[in-house]
Amino acid sequence: QSALTQPASVSGSPGQSITISCTGTSSDVGGYNYVSWYQQHPGKAPKLMIYDVSNRPSGVSNRFSGSKSGNTASLTISGLQAEDEADYYCSSYTSSSTLDGFGTGTKVTVL
Amino acid sequence: QVQLVQSGAEVKKPGASVKVSCKASGYTFTGYYIHWVRQAPGQGLEWMGVINPSGSGTNYAQKFQGRITMTRDTSTSTVYMDLSSLRSEDTAVYYCARGNIVGAIKKRTFDIWGQGTMVTVSS
Protein backbone atom coordinates (compact mmCIF):
# COMPACT_ATOMS: atom_id res chain seq x y z
CA GLN A 1 0.00 0.00 0.00
CA SER A 2 1.44 3.34 -1.16
CA ALA A 3 2.04 5.87 1.58
CA LEU A 4 1.84 8.97 -0.63
CA THR A 5 -1.18 10.24 -2.59
CA GLN A 6 -0.94 11.67 -6.10
CA PRO A 7 -3.66 12.64 -8.61
CA ALA A 8 -4.29 9.83 -11.09
CA SER A 9 -3.92 12.08 -14.11
CA VAL A 10 -2.93 15.58 -15.13
CA SER A 11 -3.05 17.03 -18.62
CA GLY A 12 -1.96 20.17 -20.40
CA SER A 13 -1.32 21.62 -23.82
CA PRO A 14 2.15 22.08 -25.29
CA GLY A 15 3.86 25.10 -23.79
CA GLN A 16 1.67 25.16 -20.69
CA SER A 17 2.74 24.46 -17.11
CA ILE A 18 1.32 21.67 -14.98
CA THR A 19 1.80 20.74 -11.33
CA ILE A 20 1.61 17.27 -9.75
CA SER A 21 1.01 17.02 -6.02
CA CYS A 22 2.27 14.35 -3.62
CA THR A 23 0.58 14.29 -0.21
CA GLY A 24 1.96 12.40 2.77
CA THR A 25 2.25 12.91 6.50
CA SER A 26 4.64 14.37 9.04
CA SER A 27 6.34 10.95 9.13
CA ASP A 28 7.49 11.26 5.54
CA VAL A 29 7.01 14.27 3.24
CA GLY A 30 6.38 16.79 6.00
CA GLY A 31 9.16 15.60 8.27
CA TYR A 32 12.13 15.44 5.92
CA ASN A 33 13.51 17.24 2.89
CA TYR A 34 14.08 13.95 1.07
CA VAL A 35 11.37 13.94 -1.59
CA SER A 36 12.31 12.72 -5.06
CA TRP A 37 10.42 12.49 -8.35
CA TYR A 38 10.68 9.91 -11.15
CA GLN A 39 9.57 9.91 -14.76
CA GLN A 40 8.66 6.60 -16.39
CA HIS A 41 7.89 6.08 -20.06
CA PRO A 42 6.04 2.88 -21.09
CA GLY A 43 8.25 -0.18 -20.94
CA LYS A 44 11.18 1.75 -19.49
CA ALA A 45 12.83 1.98 -16.08
CA PRO A 46 12.05 5.07 -13.98
CA LYS A 47 14.37 8.08 -14.28
CA LEU A 48 15.28 10.40 -11.42
CA MET A 49 14.08 13.96 -12.17
CA ILE A 50 14.21 15.74 -8.78
CA TYR A 51 15.86 14.85 -5.46
CA ASP A 52 15.88 16.42 -2.00
CA VAL A 53 12.64 18.29 -2.82
CA SER A 54 14.01 20.71 -5.41
CA ASN A 55 17.38 19.59 -6.80
CA ARG A 56 17.82 18.48 -10.40
CA PRO A 57 20.38 15.80 -11.35
CA SER A 58 22.81 16.70 -14.08
CA GLY A 59 21.18 16.40 -17.50
CA VAL A 60 17.58 16.96 -16.38
CA SER A 61 15.87 19.90 -18.08
CA ASN A 62 15.32 23.03 -15.99
CA ARG A 63 11.68 22.88 -17.09
CA PHE A 64 11.27 20.47 -14.17
CA SER A 65 11.14 21.94 -10.69
CA GLY A 66 10.15 20.73 -7.24
CA SER A 67 8.86 22.29 -4.05
CA LYS A 68 7.24 21.39 -0.74
CA SER A 69 4.76 22.93 1.66
CA GLY A 70 3.83 21.11 4.84
CA ASN A 71 2.96 17.49 4.06
CA THR A 72 2.59 18.09 0.31
CA ALA A 73 5.35 18.11 -2.28
CA SER A 74 4.89 19.28 -5.86
CA LEU A 75 6.50 18.74 -9.24
CA THR A 76 6.01 21.46 -11.83
CA ILE A 77 6.69 20.95 -15.53
CA SER A 78 6.87 24.22 -17.42
CA GLY A 79 6.83 24.61 -21.21
CA LEU A 80 5.14 21.22 -21.55
CA GLN A 81 6.45 19.13 -24.46
CA ALA A 82 5.19 15.96 -26.12
CA GLU A 83 8.14 13.99 -24.69
CA ASP A 84 6.97 14.84 -21.15
CA GLU A 85 4.01 12.50 -21.59
CA ALA A 86 4.76 9.74 -19.08
CA ASP A 87 3.96 8.45 -15.62
CA TYR A 88 5.43 10.35 -12.67
CA TYR A 89 6.03 9.02 -9.16
CA CYS A 90 7.09 10.76 -6.00
CA SER A 91 9.08 9.09 -3.27
CA SER A 92 9.94 10.18 0.25
CA TYR A 93 12.11 9.05 3.10
CA THR A 94 9.86 7.62 5.79
CA SER A 95 10.66 7.25 9.46
CA SER A 96 9.45 3.66 9.20
CA SER A 97 12.16 1.64 7.51
CA THR A 98 9.63 -1.04 6.60
CA LEU A 99 7.00 1.07 4.87
CA ASP A 100 6.67 1.76 1.17
CA GLY A 101 7.56 5.39 0.37
CA PHE A 102 6.30 5.71 -3.21
CA GLY A 103 3.40 7.79 -4.43
CA THR A 104 0.44 6.30 -6.26
CA GLY A 105 1.63 7.69 -9.58
CA THR A 106 0.30 10.33 -12.00
CA LYS A 107 -0.20 9.94 -15.74
CA VAL A 108 0.69 13.13 -17.58
CA THR A 109 -1.00 13.63 -20.94
CA VAL A 110 0.06 16.29 -23.42
CA LEU A 111 -3.07 17.33 -25.34
CA GLN B 1 29.69 4.28 -17.15
CA VAL B 2 27.71 3.71 -13.97
CA GLN B 3 25.18 0.98 -14.56
CA LEU B 4 23.18 -1.85 -13.04
CA VAL B 5 22.56 -4.90 -15.24
CA GLN B 6 19.93 -7.42 -14.20
CA SER B 7 19.37 -11.06 -15.06
CA GLY B 8 16.83 -12.18 -17.64
CA ALA B 9 13.12 -12.90 -17.49
CA GLU B 10 11.82 -15.79 -15.40
CA VAL B 11 8.68 -17.93 -15.48
CA LYS B 12 7.84 -19.72 -12.24
CA LYS B 13 5.04 -21.87 -10.89
CA PRO B 14 3.07 -20.88 -7.79
CA GLY B 15 4.90 -21.87 -4.62
CA ALA B 16 8.33 -21.74 -6.24
CA SER B 17 11.15 -19.26 -5.58
CA VAL B 18 12.93 -16.83 -7.88
CA LYS B 19 16.38 -15.27 -7.59
CA VAL B 20 17.11 -12.10 -9.55
CA SER B 21 20.62 -10.71 -9.87
CA CYS B 22 21.82 -7.12 -10.27
CA LYS B 23 25.45 -6.52 -11.33
CA ALA B 24 26.93 -3.10 -10.63
CA SER B 25 29.72 -1.46 -12.59
CA GLY B 26 31.35 1.94 -12.99
CA TYR B 27 31.41 2.86 -9.29
CA THR B 28 32.51 1.53 -5.89
CA PHE B 29 30.06 -1.31 -5.28
CA THR B 30 30.33 -1.20 -1.49
CA GLY B 31 29.82 2.54 -1.38
CA TYR B 32 26.09 2.74 -2.11
CA TYR B 33 22.91 1.05 -0.89
CA ILE B 34 20.99 -1.06 -3.40
CA HIS B 35 17.17 -1.11 -3.27
CA TRP B 36 14.67 -3.42 -4.96
CA VAL B 37 11.44 -2.05 -6.41
CA ARG B 38 8.75 -3.94 -8.29
CA GLN B 39 5.92 -2.96 -10.62
CA ALA B 40 2.98 -5.22 -11.38
CA PRO B 41 1.45 -4.89 -14.87
CA GLY B 42 -0.38 -1.55 -15.16
CA GLN B 43 0.37 -0.71 -11.53
CA GLY B 44 2.64 1.67 -9.61
CA LEU B 45 6.05 1.27 -8.06
CA GLU B 46 6.40 -0.74 -4.86
CA TRP B 47 9.48 -0.61 -2.63
CA MET B 48 10.58 -4.05 -1.45
CA GLY B 49 13.72 -3.47 0.56
CA VAL B 50 17.34 -2.37 0.71
CA ILE B 51 20.75 -3.97 1.23
CA ASN B 52 24.03 -2.49 2.35
CA PRO B 53 26.60 -4.06 -0.01
CA SER B 54 29.36 -3.17 2.42
CA GLY B 55 28.11 -4.95 5.51
CA SER B 56 25.20 -6.95 4.05
CA GLY B 57 22.67 -5.43 6.48
CA THR B 58 19.11 -5.38 5.12
CA ASN B 59 15.73 -3.71 5.66
CA TYR B 60 12.66 -5.29 4.10
CA ALA B 61 9.18 -3.86 3.54
CA GLN B 62 6.75 -5.31 6.05
CA LYS B 63 4.71 -6.86 3.25
CA PHE B 64 7.57 -9.13 2.14
CA GLN B 65 9.15 -10.07 5.46
CA GLY B 66 9.52 -13.82 5.73
CA ARG B 67 9.50 -14.29 1.95
CA ILE B 68 12.36 -12.10 0.76
CA THR B 69 16.13 -12.37 1.13
CA MET B 70 18.69 -9.94 -0.27
CA THR B 71 22.33 -10.94 -0.48
CA ARG B 72 25.46 -9.65 -2.15
CA ASP B 73 28.72 -10.96 -3.59
CA THR B 74 31.43 -8.33 -3.36
CA SER B 75 33.80 -10.37 -5.55
CA THR B 76 31.48 -9.89 -8.53
CA SER B 77 29.77 -6.63 -7.46
CA THR B 78 26.41 -8.38 -7.62
CA VAL B 79 23.33 -8.12 -5.46
CA TYR B 80 20.66 -10.84 -5.38
CA MET B 81 16.98 -10.72 -4.49
CA ASP B 82 15.33 -14.03 -3.60
CA LEU B 83 11.53 -14.16 -3.30
CA SER B 84 9.90 -17.39 -2.15
CA SER B 85 6.38 -18.88 -2.00
CA LEU B 86 5.50 -17.12 -5.24
CA ARG B 87 1.88 -16.44 -6.10
CA SER B 88 0.21 -14.93 -9.17
CA GLU B 89 0.20 -11.50 -7.53
CA ASP B 90 4.01 -11.53 -7.62
CA THR B 91 3.95 -11.28 -11.41
CA ALA B 92 5.79 -8.02 -12.01
CA VAL B 93 8.87 -6.29 -13.33
CA TYR B 94 11.54 -6.24 -10.63
CA TYR B 95 14.07 -3.39 -10.59
CA CYS B 96 17.24 -2.87 -8.62
CA ALA B 97 18.17 0.76 -8.02
CA ARG B 98 21.13 2.55 -6.47
CA GLY B 99 20.39 4.51 -3.35
CA ASN B 100 22.35 6.81 -1.09
CA ILE B 101 25.95 6.56 0.04
CA VAL B 102 26.48 3.83 2.65
CA GLY B 103 26.44 5.31 6.13
CA ALA B 104 24.21 8.21 5.14
CA ILE B 105 20.47 8.30 5.73
CA LYS B 106 18.62 5.67 3.69
CA LYS B 107 16.58 8.23 1.83
CA ARG B 108 14.48 6.83 -0.99
CA THR B 109 16.42 8.52 -3.78
CA PHE B 110 17.34 6.20 -6.63
CA ASP B 111 19.71 7.69 -9.18
CA ILE B 112 20.61 4.60 -11.22
CA TRP B 113 18.16 1.85 -12.17
CA GLY B 114 18.60 -1.58 -13.67
CA GLN B 115 16.74 -2.43 -16.87
CA GLY B 116 14.18 -4.54 -15.00
CA THR B 117 13.51 -8.27 -14.84
CA MET B 118 10.07 -9.64 -15.72
CA VAL B 119 8.96 -12.41 -13.37
CA THR B 120 5.84 -14.29 -14.39
CA VAL B 121 4.12 -16.62 -11.92
CA SER B 122 1.74 -18.99 -13.64
CA SER B 123 0.65 -22.59 -13.37
Coordinates of C-alpha atoms in Angstrom, one line a residue:
Chain A
Q1 CA 0.0 0.0 0.0
S2 CA 1.4 3.3 -1.2
A3 CA 2.0 5.9 1.6
L4 CA 1.8 9.0 -0.6
T5 CA -1.2 10.2 -2.6
Q6 CA -0.9 11.7 -6.1
P7 CA -3.7 12.6 -8.6
A8 CA -4.3 9.8 -11.1
S9 CA -3.9 12.1 -14.1
V10 CA -2.9 15.6 -15.1
S11 CA -3.0 17.0 -18.6
G12 CA -2.0 20.2 -20.4
S13 CA -1.3 21.6 -23.8
P14 CA 2.1 22.1 -25.3
G15 CA 3.9 25.1 -23.8
Q16 CA 1.7 25.2 -20.7
S17 CA 2.7 24.5 -17.1
I18 CA 1.3 21.7 -15.0
T19 CA 1.8 20.7 -11.3
I20 CA 1.6 17.3 -9.8
S21 CA 1.0 17.0 -6.0
C22 CA 2.3 14.3 -3.6
T23 CA 0.6 14.3 -0.2
G24 CA 2.0 12.4 2.8
T25 CA 2.3 12.9 6.5
S26 CA 4.6 14.4 9.0
S27 CA 6.3 10.9 9.1
D28 CA 7.5 11.3 5.5
V29 CA 7.0 14.3 3.2
G30 CA 6.4 16.8 6.0
G31 CA 9.2 15.6 8.3
Y32 CA 12.1 15.4 5.9
N33 CA 13.5 17.2 2.9
Y34 CA 14.1 14.0 1.1
V35 CA 11.4 13.9 -1.6
S36 CA 12.3 12.7 -5.1
W37 CA 10.4 12.5 -8.3
Y38 CA 10.7 9.9 -11.1
Q39 CA 9.6 9.9 -14.8
Q40 CA 8.7 6.6 -16.4
H41 CA 7.9 6.1 -20.1
P42 CA 6.0 2.9 -21.1
G43 CA 8.3 -0.2 -20.9
K44 CA 11.2 1.7 -19.5
A45 CA 12.8 2.0 -16.1
P46 CA 12.1 5.1 -14.0
K47 CA 14.4 8.1 -14.3
L48 CA 15.3 10.4 -11.4
M49 CA 14.1 14.0 -12.2
I50 CA 14.2 15.7 -8.8
Y51 CA 15.9 14.9 -5.5
D52 CA 15.9 16.4 -2.0
V53 CA 12.6 18.3 -2.8
S54 CA 14.0 20.7 -5.4
N55 CA 17.4 19.6 -6.8
R56 CA 17.8 18.5 -10.4
P57 CA 20.4 15.8 -11.3
S58 CA 22.8 16.7 -14.1
G59 CA 21.2 16.4 -17.5
V60 CA 17.6 17.0 -16.4
S61 CA 15.9 19.9 -18.1
N62 CA 15.3 23.0 -16.0
R63 CA 11.7 22.9 -17.1
F64 CA 11.3 20.5 -14.2
S65 CA 11.1 21.9 -10.7
G66 CA 10.2 20.7 -7.2
S67 CA 8.9 22.3 -4.0
K68 CA 7.2 21.4 -0.7
S69 CA 4.8 22.9 1.7
G70 CA 3.8 21.1 4.8
N71 CA 3.0 17.5 4.1
T72 CA 2.6 18.1 0.3
A73 CA 5.4 18.1 -2.3
S74 CA 4.9 19.3 -5.9
L75 CA 6.5 18.7 -9.2
T76 CA 6.0 21.5 -11.8
I77 CA 6.7 21.0 -15.5
S78 CA 6.9 24.2 -17.4
G79 CA 6.8 24.6 -21.2
L80 CA 5.1 21.2 -21.6
Q81 CA 6.4 19.1 -24.5
A82 CA 5.2 16.0 -26.1
E83 CA 8.1 14.0 -24.7
D84 CA 7.0 14.8 -21.2
E85 CA 4.0 12.5 -21.6
A86 CA 4.8 9.7 -19.1
D87 CA 4.0 8.5 -15.6
Y88 CA 5.4 10.4 -12.7
Y89 CA 6.0 9.0 -9.2
C90 CA 7.1 10.8 -6.0
S91 CA 9.1 9.1 -3.3
S92 CA 9.9 10.2 0.3
Y93 CA 12.1 9.1 3.1
T94 CA 9.9 7.6 5.8
S95 CA 10.7 7.2 9.5
S96 CA 9.4 3.7 9.2
S97 CA 12.2 1.6 7.5
T98 CA 9.6 -1.0 6.6
L99 CA 7.0 1.1 4.9
D100 CA 6.7 1.8 1.2
G101 CA 7.6 5.4 0.4
F102 CA 6.3 5.7 -3.2
G103 CA 3.4 7.8 -4.4
T104 CA 0.4 6.3 -6.3
G105 CA 1.6 7.7 -9.6
T106 CA 0.3 10.3 -12.0
K107 CA -0.2 9.9 -15.7
V108 CA 0.7 13.1 -17.6
T109 CA -1.0 13.6 -20.9
V110 CA 0.1 16.3 -23.4
L111 CA -3.1 17.3 -25.3
Chain B
Q1 CA 29.7 4.3 -17.1
V2 CA 27.7 3.7 -14.0
Q3 CA 25.2 1.0 -14.6
L4 CA 23.2 -1.8 -13.0
V5 CA 22.6 -4.9 -15.2
Q6 CA 19.9 -7.4 -14.2
S7 CA 19.4 -11.1 -15.1
G8 CA 16.8 -12.2 -17.6
A9 CA 13.1 -12.9 -17.5
E10 CA 11.8 -15.8 -15.4
V11 CA 8.7 -17.9 -15.5
K12 CA 7.8 -19.7 -12.2
K13 CA 5.0 -21.9 -10.9
P14 CA 3.1 -20.9 -7.8
G15 CA 4.9 -21.9 -4.6
A16 CA 8.3 -21.7 -6.2
S17 CA 11.2 -19.3 -5.6
V18 CA 12.9 -16.8 -7.9
K19 CA 16.4 -15.3 -7.6
V20 CA 17.1 -12.1 -9.6
S21 CA 20.6 -10.7 -9.9
C22 CA 21.8 -7.1 -10.3
K23 CA 25.4 -6.5 -11.3
A24 CA 26.9 -3.1 -10.6
S25 CA 29.7 -1.5 -12.6
G26 CA 31.3 1.9 -13.0
Y27 CA 31.4 2.9 -9.3
T28 CA 32.5 1.5 -5.9
F29 CA 30.1 -1.3 -5.3
T30 CA 30.3 -1.2 -1.5
G31 CA 29.8 2.5 -1.4
Y32 CA 26.1 2.7 -2.1
Y33 CA 22.9 1.1 -0.9
I34 CA 21.0 -1.1 -3.4
H35 CA 17.2 -1.1 -3.3
W36 CA 14.7 -3.4 -5.0
V37 CA 11.4 -2.0 -6.4
R38 CA 8.7 -3.9 -8.3
Q39 CA 5.9 -3.0 -10.6
A40 CA 3.0 -5.2 -11.4
P41 CA 1.4 -4.9 -14.9
G42 CA -0.4 -1.6 -15.2
Q43 CA 0.4 -0.7 -11.5
G44 CA 2.6 1.7 -9.6
L45 CA 6.1 1.3 -8.1
E46 CA 6.4 -0.7 -4.9
W47 CA 9.5 -0.6 -2.6
M48 CA 10.6 -4.1 -1.4
G49 CA 13.7 -3.5 0.6
V50 CA 17.3 -2.4 0.7
I51 CA 20.7 -4.0 1.2
N52 CA 24.0 -2.5 2.3
P53 CA 26.6 -4.1 0.0
S54 CA 29.4 -3.2 2.4
G55 CA 28.1 -4.9 5.5
S56 CA 25.2 -7.0 4.0
G57 CA 22.7 -5.4 6.5
T58 CA 19.1 -5.4 5.1
N59 CA 15.7 -3.7 5.7
Y60 CA 12.7 -5.3 4.1
A61 CA 9.2 -3.9 3.5
Q62 CA 6.8 -5.3 6.1
K63 CA 4.7 -6.9 3.3
F64 CA 7.6 -9.1 2.1
Q65 CA 9.1 -10.1 5.5
G66 CA 9.5 -13.8 5.7
R67 CA 9.5 -14.3 1.9
I68 CA 12.4 -12.1 0.8
T69 CA 16.1 -12.4 1.1
M70 CA 18.7 -9.9 -0.3
T71 CA 22.3 -10.9 -0.5
R72 CA 25.5 -9.6 -2.1
D73 CA 28.7 -11.0 -3.6
T74 CA 31.4 -8.3 -3.4
S75 CA 33.8 -10.4 -5.6
T76 CA 31.5 -9.9 -8.5
S77 CA 29.8 -6.6 -7.5
T78 CA 26.4 -8.4 -7.6
V79 CA 23.3 -8.1 -5.5
Y80 CA 20.7 -10.8 -5.4
M81 CA 17.0 -10.7 -4.5
D82 CA 15.3 -14.0 -3.6
L83 CA 11.5 -14.2 -3.3
S84 CA 9.9 -17.4 -2.1
S85 CA 6.4 -18.9 -2.0
L86 CA 5.5 -17.1 -5.2
R87 CA 1.9 -16.4 -6.1
S88 CA 0.2 -14.9 -9.2
E89 CA 0.2 -11.5 -7.5
D90 CA 4.0 -11.5 -7.6
T91 CA 3.9 -11.3 -11.4
A92 CA 5.8 -8.0 -12.0
V93 CA 8.9 -6.3 -13.3
Y94 CA 11.5 -6.2 -10.6
Y95 CA 14.1 -3.4 -10.6
C96 CA 17.2 -2.9 -8.6
A97 CA 18.2 0.8 -8.0
R98 CA 21.1 2.5 -6.5
G99 CA 20.4 4.5 -3.3
N100 CA 22.4 6.8 -1.1
I101 CA 26.0 6.6 0.0
V102 CA 26.5 3.8 2.7
G103 CA 26.4 5.3 6.1
A104 CA 24.2 8.2 5.1
I105 CA 20.5 8.3 5.7
K106 CA 18.6 5.7 3.7
K107 CA 16.6 8.2 1.8
R108 CA 14.5 6.8 -1.0
T109 CA 16.4 8.5 -3.8
F110 CA 17.3 6.2 -6.6
D111 CA 19.7 7.7 -9.2
I112 CA 20.6 4.6 -11.2
W113 CA 18.2 1.8 -12.2
G114 CA 18.6 -1.6 -13.7
Q115 CA 16.7 -2.4 -16.9
G116 CA 14.2 -4.5 -15.0
T117 CA 13.5 -8.3 -14.8
M118 CA 10.1 -9.6 -15.7
V119 CA 9.0 -12.4 -13.4
T120 CA 5.8 -14.3 -14.4
V121 CA 4.1 -16.6 -11.9
S122 CA 1.7 -19.0 -13.6
S123 CA 0.7 -22.6 -13.4

